[in-house]
Amino acid sequence: MSAGNIGPVLVADAGSSSLRLTVFGDDGQVLAEDHSASAPGEDVSGPLRQLLAQTPSPAAVGHRIVHGGPALRSHVLVDDEVRAALGNAADLAPLHVPQALTVLDTARKVLPDVPHAACFDTVFHAGLPAAAREYAVPATWREEYGMRRYGFHGLSYAWALGRTAELLGQRPQQLHLVIAHLGGGCSACAVRNGTSVDTTMGFTPLEGLVMCHRSGSVDPGALAWLQTRHRLSADDIEDVLNHHSGLLGLSGTSDDTRDLVRSRAAGDERAALALDVFTHHCRRGIAAMAASLDRLDALVFTGEIGEDQPEVREEVCTRLTALGLTGGLRTPDDASRPAILSGPGAEIPIVVVPTGEAQQIDHETRTLLRSP
C-alpha cells in the first residue's frame, strides 16, 4: 500500500476491566470513541456497532494484545494462523488476552472485509539482551517451555519514548531513559539508544512492581510453601496474586491511589502502608532499570497513576537522590500534553507523558498497512 492516506482506523483496547474503542483519522484526530468501565463480554458487538454508526467505515482495525507469546514477536496482520497462535498465548496473560480475543473475534465478524492488526505489548522488548531476558532455570524450562522474560506495556513505552524525544529536542536513538508506567498494572523499563534493554515485568504481567490489585514479585519459595504447608491450590494462589493483592491487599479498602492519599491524610495506617510499599517498589524498580544504562537522560512517568497522582511522583523522586533526582516537582498546566516537571536547575529532567497506547496502535496498524 502507498504511503498516502489510509482512512479511518478503529483501535480496540480491551483491558482486564474495560473496553476502549477509538476511531482515528489520517491525521490522528479522534473521530469517535466509546469507553466502557466493564470487562468485554459476549455483547461486544452492541457497542461496536453503535460506534461504527457514528463514523465513516474504518479501513482497518488495530487490536491491543498484551502477550504475543514465543511465536509472535512483531506486530502482525491477523489471519487464521495468527489467531490460533494468539489462542496458545492466552494463558500467559489471563487477565487480558482472553478478553482481547473476544473483541478480536467479534470485530472480525462485524468487519470481515477490512484488515485486522494485532499489536503486542511484548514487541517493544523483543530484543532484550540475554542477561535481561533469561531466567536462571534449566534449559528444559527455557527451551522447551519457552520460559523467558517477555516484558509488557511496550505500546505505552513506545509512545512515551517518542513524545519524550520530541519534548527534549532529541532523537529516540540518542536517549537513555527510565520510563515508569504506573496504572492498573505497573512496570518500569530501561531504554538505551531508543531500545528496551531491561524491564521489571517478566514471563507474565504479574512480575515486578506492586500494582493496584496484583502483587508484583513475591518470593517463589513462599508460593511453594503456601501450596505444601497450607494446601492452597495453584488456582487459588493465582487468583489472590492477580485480583486481591497489591494496593487493594495492603489497604483492605481500595486499589485507587487517589482514595489512599485521602485516607492516609485522615489517619488510615493501612492506606499509608499501601502507599509506602507501592512507592518503595517503584523506587527499587527505577533504580534497577538505571543500572542497565550508561547514564540517565530523564525519568519518564506515564500511565494513569503516573499522570494523575502528583503525590506518588513526588514520593518516588524525593528519595531517589542517589540517581541525581530531586523532588519539588511542579504540576503541569495542561495534563493532556507531555511536560517537564523538574525545575530548570535539575540535574536530570523528570517528565510526564499522557498515556498514548491507542495512538501507538493506530500508528503501528498504519505502518503494517503501508508495508510492501
JSON list of N, CA, C and O in Angstrom, two decimals, residues 164 168 170-178 191-194 293-300 323 325 342 346-351:
[
{"chain": "A", "resi": 164, "resn": "THR", "atom": "N", "xyz": [8.81, 11.91, 24.58]},
{"chain": "A", "resi": 164, "resn": "THR", "atom": "CA", "xyz": [9.90, 12.44, 25.39]},
{"chain": "A", "resi": 164, "resn": "THR", "atom": "C", "xyz": [11.01, 12.98, 24.49]},
{"chain": "A", "resi": 164, "resn": "THR", "atom": "O", "xyz": [11.58, 14.04, 24.75]},
{"chain": "A", "resi": 168, "resn": "LEU", "atom": "N", "xyz": [12.37, 16.82, 24.55]},
{"chain": "A", "resi": 168, "resn": "LEU", "atom": "CA", "xyz": [13.76, 17.15, 24.87]},
{"chain": "A", "resi": 168, "resn": "LEU", "atom": "C", "xyz": [14.55, 17.59, 23.64]},
{"chain": "A", "resi": 168, "resn": "LEU", "atom": "O", "xyz": [15.73, 17.94, 23.76]},
{"chain": "A", "resi": 170, "resn": "GLN", "atom": "N", "xyz": [15.48, 15.76, 21.02]},
{"chain": "A", "resi": 170, "resn": "GLN", "atom": "CA", "xyz": [16.47, 14.78, 20.61]},
{"chain": "A", "resi": 170, "resn": "GLN", "atom": "C", "xyz": [15.78, 13.65, 19.85]},
{"chain": "A", "resi": 170, "resn": "GLN", "atom": "O", "xyz": [14.56, 13.53, 19.85]},
{"chain": "A", "resi": 171, "resn": "ARG", "atom": "N", "xyz": [16.59, 12.81, 19.22]},
{"chain": "A", "resi": 171, "resn": "ARG", "atom": "CA", "xyz": [16.06, 11.62, 18.57]},
{"chain": "A", "resi": 171, "resn": "ARG", "atom": "C", "xyz": [15.96, 10.49, 19.59]},
{"chain": "A", "resi": 171, "resn": "ARG", "atom": "O", "xyz": [16.78, 10.41, 20.51]},
{"chain": "A", "resi": 172, "resn": "PRO", "atom": "N", "xyz": [14.97, 9.61, 19.47]},
{"chain": "A", "resi": 172, "resn": "PRO", "atom": "CA", "xyz": [14.87, 8.49, 20.41]},
{"chain": "A", "resi": 172, "resn": "PRO", "atom": "C", "xyz": [16.16, 7.69, 20.52]},
{"chain": "A", "resi": 172, "resn": "PRO", "atom": "O", "xyz": [16.52, 7.21, 21.60]},
{"chain": "A", "resi": 173, "resn": "GLN", "atom": "N", "xyz": [16.89, 7.57, 19.40]},
{"chain": "A", "resi": 173, "resn": "GLN", "atom": "CA", "xyz": [18.11, 6.76, 19.37]},
{"chain": "A", "resi": 173, "resn": "GLN", "atom": "C", "xyz": [19.25, 7.40, 20.16]},
{"chain": "A", "resi": 173, "resn": "GLN", "atom": "O", "xyz": [20.29, 6.77, 20.36]},
{"chain": "A", "resi": 174, "resn": "GLN", "atom": "N", "xyz": [19.07, 8.64, 20.62]},
{"chain": "A", "resi": 174, "resn": "GLN", "atom": "CA", "xyz": [20.10, 9.32, 21.40]},
{"chain": "A", "resi": 174, "resn": "GLN", "atom": "C", "xyz": [19.90, 9.17, 22.90]},
{"chain": "A", "resi": 174, "resn": "GLN", "atom": "O", "xyz": [20.79, 9.51, 23.68]},
{"chain": "A", "resi": 175, "resn": "LEU", "atom": "N", "xyz": [18.75, 8.65, 23.31]},
{"chain": "A", "resi": 175, "resn": "LEU", "atom": "CA", "xyz": [18.35, 8.76, 24.71]},
{"chain": "A", "resi": 175, "resn": "LEU", "atom": "C", "xyz": [18.58, 7.50, 25.53]},
{"chain": "A", "resi": 175, "resn": "LEU", "atom": "O", "xyz": [18.38, 6.38, 25.05]},
{"chain": "A", "resi": 176, "resn": "HIS", "atom": "N", "xyz": [18.96, 7.72, 26.78]},
{"chain": "A", "resi": 176, "resn": "HIS", "atom": "CA", "xyz": [18.97, 6.69, 27.82]},
{"chain": "A", "resi": 176, "resn": "HIS", "atom": "C", "xyz": [17.94, 7.11, 28.86]},
{"chain": "A", "resi": 176, "resn": "HIS", "atom": "O", "xyz": [18.13, 8.12, 29.55]},
{"chain": "A", "resi": 177, "resn": "LEU", "atom": "N", "xyz": [16.86, 6.36, 28.95]},
{"chain": "A", "resi": 177, "resn": "LEU", "atom": "CA", "xyz": [15.73, 6.74, 29.79]},
{"chain": "A", "resi": 177, "resn": "LEU", "atom": "C", "xyz": [15.34, 5.60, 30.71]},
{"chain": "A", "resi": 177, "resn": "LEU", "atom": "O", "xyz": [15.51, 4.42, 30.38]},
{"chain": "A", "resi": 178, "resn": "VAL", "atom": "N", "xyz": [14.76, 5.95, 31.86]},
{"chain": "A", "resi": 178, "resn": "VAL", "atom": "CA", "xyz": [13.93, 5.02, 32.61]},
{"chain": "A", "resi": 178, "resn": "VAL", "atom": "C", "xyz": [12.50, 5.53, 32.48]},
{"chain": "A", "resi": 178, "resn": "VAL", "atom": "O", "xyz": [12.23, 6.70, 32.75]},
{"chain": "A", "resi": 191, "resn": "VAL", "atom": "N", "xyz": [15.52, 2.15, 28.70]},
{"chain": "A", "resi": 191, "resn": "VAL", "atom": "CA", "xyz": [15.64, 2.37, 27.25]},
{"chain": "A", "resi": 191, "resn": "VAL", "atom": "C", "xyz": [17.02, 2.93, 26.97]},
{"chain": "A", "resi": 191, "resn": "VAL", "atom": "O", "xyz": [17.38, 4.00, 27.45]},
{"chain": "A", "resi": 192, "resn": "ARG", "atom": "N", "xyz": [17.79, 2.18, 26.21]},
{"chain": "A", "resi": 192, "resn": "ARG", "atom": "CA", "xyz": [19.14, 2.60, 25.82]},
{"chain": "A", "resi": 192, "resn": "ARG", "atom": "C", "xyz": [19.16, 2.84, 24.32]},
{"chain": "A", "resi": 192, "resn": "ARG", "atom": "O", "xyz": [18.86, 1.94, 23.53]},
{"chain": "A", "resi": 193, "resn": "ASN", "atom": "N", "xyz": [19.49, 4.07, 23.93]},
{"chain": "A", "resi": 193, "resn": "ASN", "atom": "CA", "xyz": [19.55, 4.43, 22.50]},
{"chain": "A", "resi": 193, "resn": "ASN", "atom": "C", "xyz": [18.27, 4.03, 21.77]},
{"chain": "A", "resi": 193, "resn": "ASN", "atom": "O", "xyz": [18.29, 3.50, 20.66]},
{"chain": "A", "resi": 194, "resn": "GLY", "atom": "N", "xyz": [17.13, 4.27, 22.42]},
{"chain": "A", "resi": 194, "resn": "GLY", "atom": "CA", "xyz": [15.83, 4.03, 21.81]},
{"chain": "A", "resi": 194, "resn": "GLY", "atom": "C", "xyz": [15.35, 2.60, 21.85]},
{"chain": "A", "resi": 194, "resn": "GLY", "atom": "O", "xyz": [14.31, 2.28, 21.27]},
{"chain": "A", "resi": 293, "resn": "LEU", "atom": "N", "xyz": [21.77, 1.22, 32.25]},
{"chain": "A", "resi": 293, "resn": "LEU", "atom": "CA", "xyz": [22.08, 2.35, 31.39]},
{"chain": "A", "resi": 293, "resn": "LEU", "atom": "C", "xyz": [23.47, 2.90, 31.69]},
{"chain": "A", "resi": 293, "resn": "LEU", "atom": "O", "xyz": [23.99, 2.74, 32.80]},
{"chain": "A", "resi": 294, "resn": "ASP", "atom": "N", "xyz": [24.06, 3.59, 30.72]},
{"chain": "A", "resi": 294, "resn": "ASP", "atom": "CA", "xyz": [25.34, 4.27, 30.94]},
{"chain": "A", "resi": 294, "resn": "ASP", "atom": "C", "xyz": [25.14, 5.61, 31.64]},
{"chain": "A", "resi": 294, "resn": "ASP", "atom": "O", "xyz": [26.05, 6.11, 32.31]},
{"chain": "A", "resi": 295, "resn": "ARG", "atom": "N", "xyz": [23.97, 6.18, 31.43]},
{"chain": "A", "resi": 295, "resn": "ARG", "atom": "CA", "xyz": [23.64, 7.47, 32.03]},
{"chain": "A", "resi": 295, "resn": "ARG", "atom": "C", "xyz": [22.12, 7.54, 32.10]},
{"chain": "A", "resi": 295, "resn": "ARG", "atom": "O", "xyz": [21.42, 6.69, 31.52]},
{"chain": "A", "resi": 296, "resn": "LEU", "atom": "N", "xyz": [21.61, 8.53, 32.78]},
{"chain": "A", "resi": 296, "resn": "LEU", "atom": "CA", "xyz": [20.16, 8.73, 32.84]},
{"chain": "A", "resi": 296, "resn": "LEU", "atom": "C", "xyz": [19.84, 10.11, 32.30]},
{"chain": "A", "resi": 296, "resn": "LEU", "atom": "O", "xyz": [20.14, 11.13, 32.93]},
{"chain": "A", "resi": 297, "resn": "ASP", "atom": "N", "xyz": [19.25, 10.14, 31.10]},
{"chain": "A", "resi": 297, "resn": "ASP", "atom": "CA", "xyz": [18.91, 11.42, 30.47]},
{"chain": "A", "resi": 297, "resn": "ASP", "atom": "C", "xyz": [17.60, 11.99, 31.00]},
{"chain": "A", "resi": 297, "resn": "ASP", "atom": "O", "xyz": [17.40, 13.21, 30.96]},
{"chain": "A", "resi": 298, "resn": "ALA", "atom": "N", "xyz": [16.69, 11.12, 31.45]},
{"chain": "A", "resi": 298, "resn": "ALA", "atom": "CA", "xyz": [15.42, 11.59, 32.01]},
{"chain": "A", "resi": 298, "resn": "ALA", "atom": "C", "xyz": [14.72, 10.40, 32.65]},
{"chain": "A", "resi": 298, "resn": "ALA", "atom": "O", "xyz": [14.93, 9.24, 32.26]},
{"chain": "A", "resi": 299, "resn": "LEU", "atom": "N", "xyz": [13.89, 10.70, 33.65]},
{"chain": "A", "resi": 299, "resn": "LEU", "atom": "CA", "xyz": [12.94, 9.75, 34.21]},
{"chain": "A", "resi": 299, "resn": "LEU", "atom": "C", "xyz": [11.57, 10.15, 33.70]},
{"chain": "A", "resi": 299, "resn": "LEU", "atom": "O", "xyz": [11.18, 11.32, 33.83]},
{"chain": "A", "resi": 300, "resn": "VAL", "atom": "N", "xyz": [10.84, 9.20, 33.13]},
{"chain": "A", "resi": 300, "resn": "VAL", "atom": "CA", "xyz": [9.56, 9.49, 32.49]},
{"chain": "A", "resi": 300, "resn": "VAL", "atom": "C", "xyz": [8.44, 8.74, 33.23]},
{"chain": "A", "resi": 300, "resn": "VAL", "atom": "O", "xyz": [8.55, 7.53, 33.45]},
{"chain": "A", "resi": 323, "resn": "LEU", "atom": "N", "xyz": [20.33, 8.73, 42.42]},
{"chain": "A", "resi": 323, "resn": "LEU", "atom": "CA", "xyz": [20.34, 8.76, 40.96]},
{"chain": "A", "resi": 323, "resn": "LEU", "atom": "C", "xyz": [20.41, 10.18, 40.41]},
{"chain": "A", "resi": 323, "resn": "LEU", "atom": "O", "xyz": [20.32, 10.39, 39.20]},
{"chain": "A", "resi": 325, "resn": "LEU", "atom": "N", "xyz": [18.16, 12.49, 41.16]},
{"chain": "A", "resi": 325, "resn": "LEU", "atom": "CA", "xyz": [16.80, 13.01, 41.04]},
{"chain": "A", "resi": 325, "resn": "LEU", "atom": "C", "xyz": [16.43, 13.80, 42.29]},
{"chain": "A", "resi": 325, "resn": "LEU", "atom": "O", "xyz": [16.99, 13.57, 43.37]},
{"chain": "A", "resi": 342, "resn": "SER", "atom": "N", "xyz": [10.41, 18.76, 36.58]},
{"chain": "A", "resi": 342, "resn": "SER", "atom": "CA", "xyz": [11.51, 19.21, 37.42]},
{"chain": "A", "resi": 342, "resn": "SER", "atom": "C", "xyz": [11.85, 20.66, 37.11]},
{"chain": "A", "resi": 342, "resn": "SER", "atom": "O", "xyz": [11.52, 21.19, 36.04]},
{"chain": "A", "resi": 346, "resn": "ALA", "atom": "N", "xyz": [17.48, 21.30, 37.60]},
{"chain": "A", "resi": 346, "resn": "ALA", "atom": "CA", "xyz": [17.56, 19.88, 37.92]},
{"chain": "A", "resi": 346, "resn": "ALA", "atom": "C", "xyz": [18.64, 19.20, 37.08]},
{"chain": "A", "resi": 346, "resn": "ALA", "atom": "O", "xyz": [18.80, 19.47, 35.89]},
{"chain": "A", "resi": 347, "resn": "GLU", "atom": "N", "xyz": [19.39, 18.30, 37.73]},
{"chain": "A", "resi": 347, "resn": "GLU", "atom": "CA", "xyz": [20.44, 17.56, 37.03]},
{"chain": "A", "resi": 347, "resn": "GLU", "atom": "C", "xyz": [19.86, 16.64, 35.97]},
{"chain": "A", "resi": 347, "resn": "GLU", "atom": "O", "xyz": [20.42, 16.50, 34.87]},
{"chain": "A", "resi": 348, "resn": "ILE", "atom": "N", "xyz": [18.74, 16.00, 36.29]},
{"chain": "A", "resi": 348, "resn": "ILE", "atom": "CA", "xyz": [18.10, 15.06, 35.37]},
{"chain": "A", "resi": 348, "resn": "ILE", "atom": "C", "xyz": [16.63, 15.45, 35.23]},
{"chain": "A", "resi": 348, "resn": "ILE", "atom": "O", "xyz": [15.92, 15.56, 36.24]},
{"chain": "A", "resi": 349, "resn": "PRO", "atom": "N", "xyz": [16.14, 15.69, 34.02]},
{"chain": "A", "resi": 349, "resn": "PRO", "atom": "CA", "xyz": [14.73, 16.05, 33.84]},
{"chain": "A", "resi": 349, "resn": "PRO", "atom": "C", "xyz": [13.81, 14.92, 34.28]},
{"chain": "A", "resi": 349, "resn": "PRO", "atom": "O", "xyz": [14.09, 13.74, 34.06]},
{"chain": "A", "resi": 350, "resn": "ILE", "atom": "N", "xyz": [12.70, 15.30, 34.89]},
{"chain": "A", "resi": 350, "resn": "ILE", "atom": "CA", "xyz": [11.63, 14.36, 35.22]},
{"chain": "A", "resi": 350, "resn": "ILE", "atom": "C", "xyz": [10.43, 14.77, 34.37]},
{"chain": "A", "resi": 350, "resn": "ILE", "atom": "O", "xyz": [9.99, 15.91, 34.42]},
{"chain": "A", "resi": 351, "resn": "VAL", "atom": "N", "xyz": [9.93, 13.81, 33.59]},
{"chain": "A", "resi": 351, "resn": "VAL", "atom": "CA", "xyz": [8.97, 14.10, 32.53]},
{"chain": "A", "resi": 351, "resn": "VAL", "atom": "C", "xyz": [7.69, 13.31, 32.79]},
{"chain": "A", "resi": 351, "resn": "VAL", "atom": "O", "xyz": [7.74, 12.19, 33.30]}
]
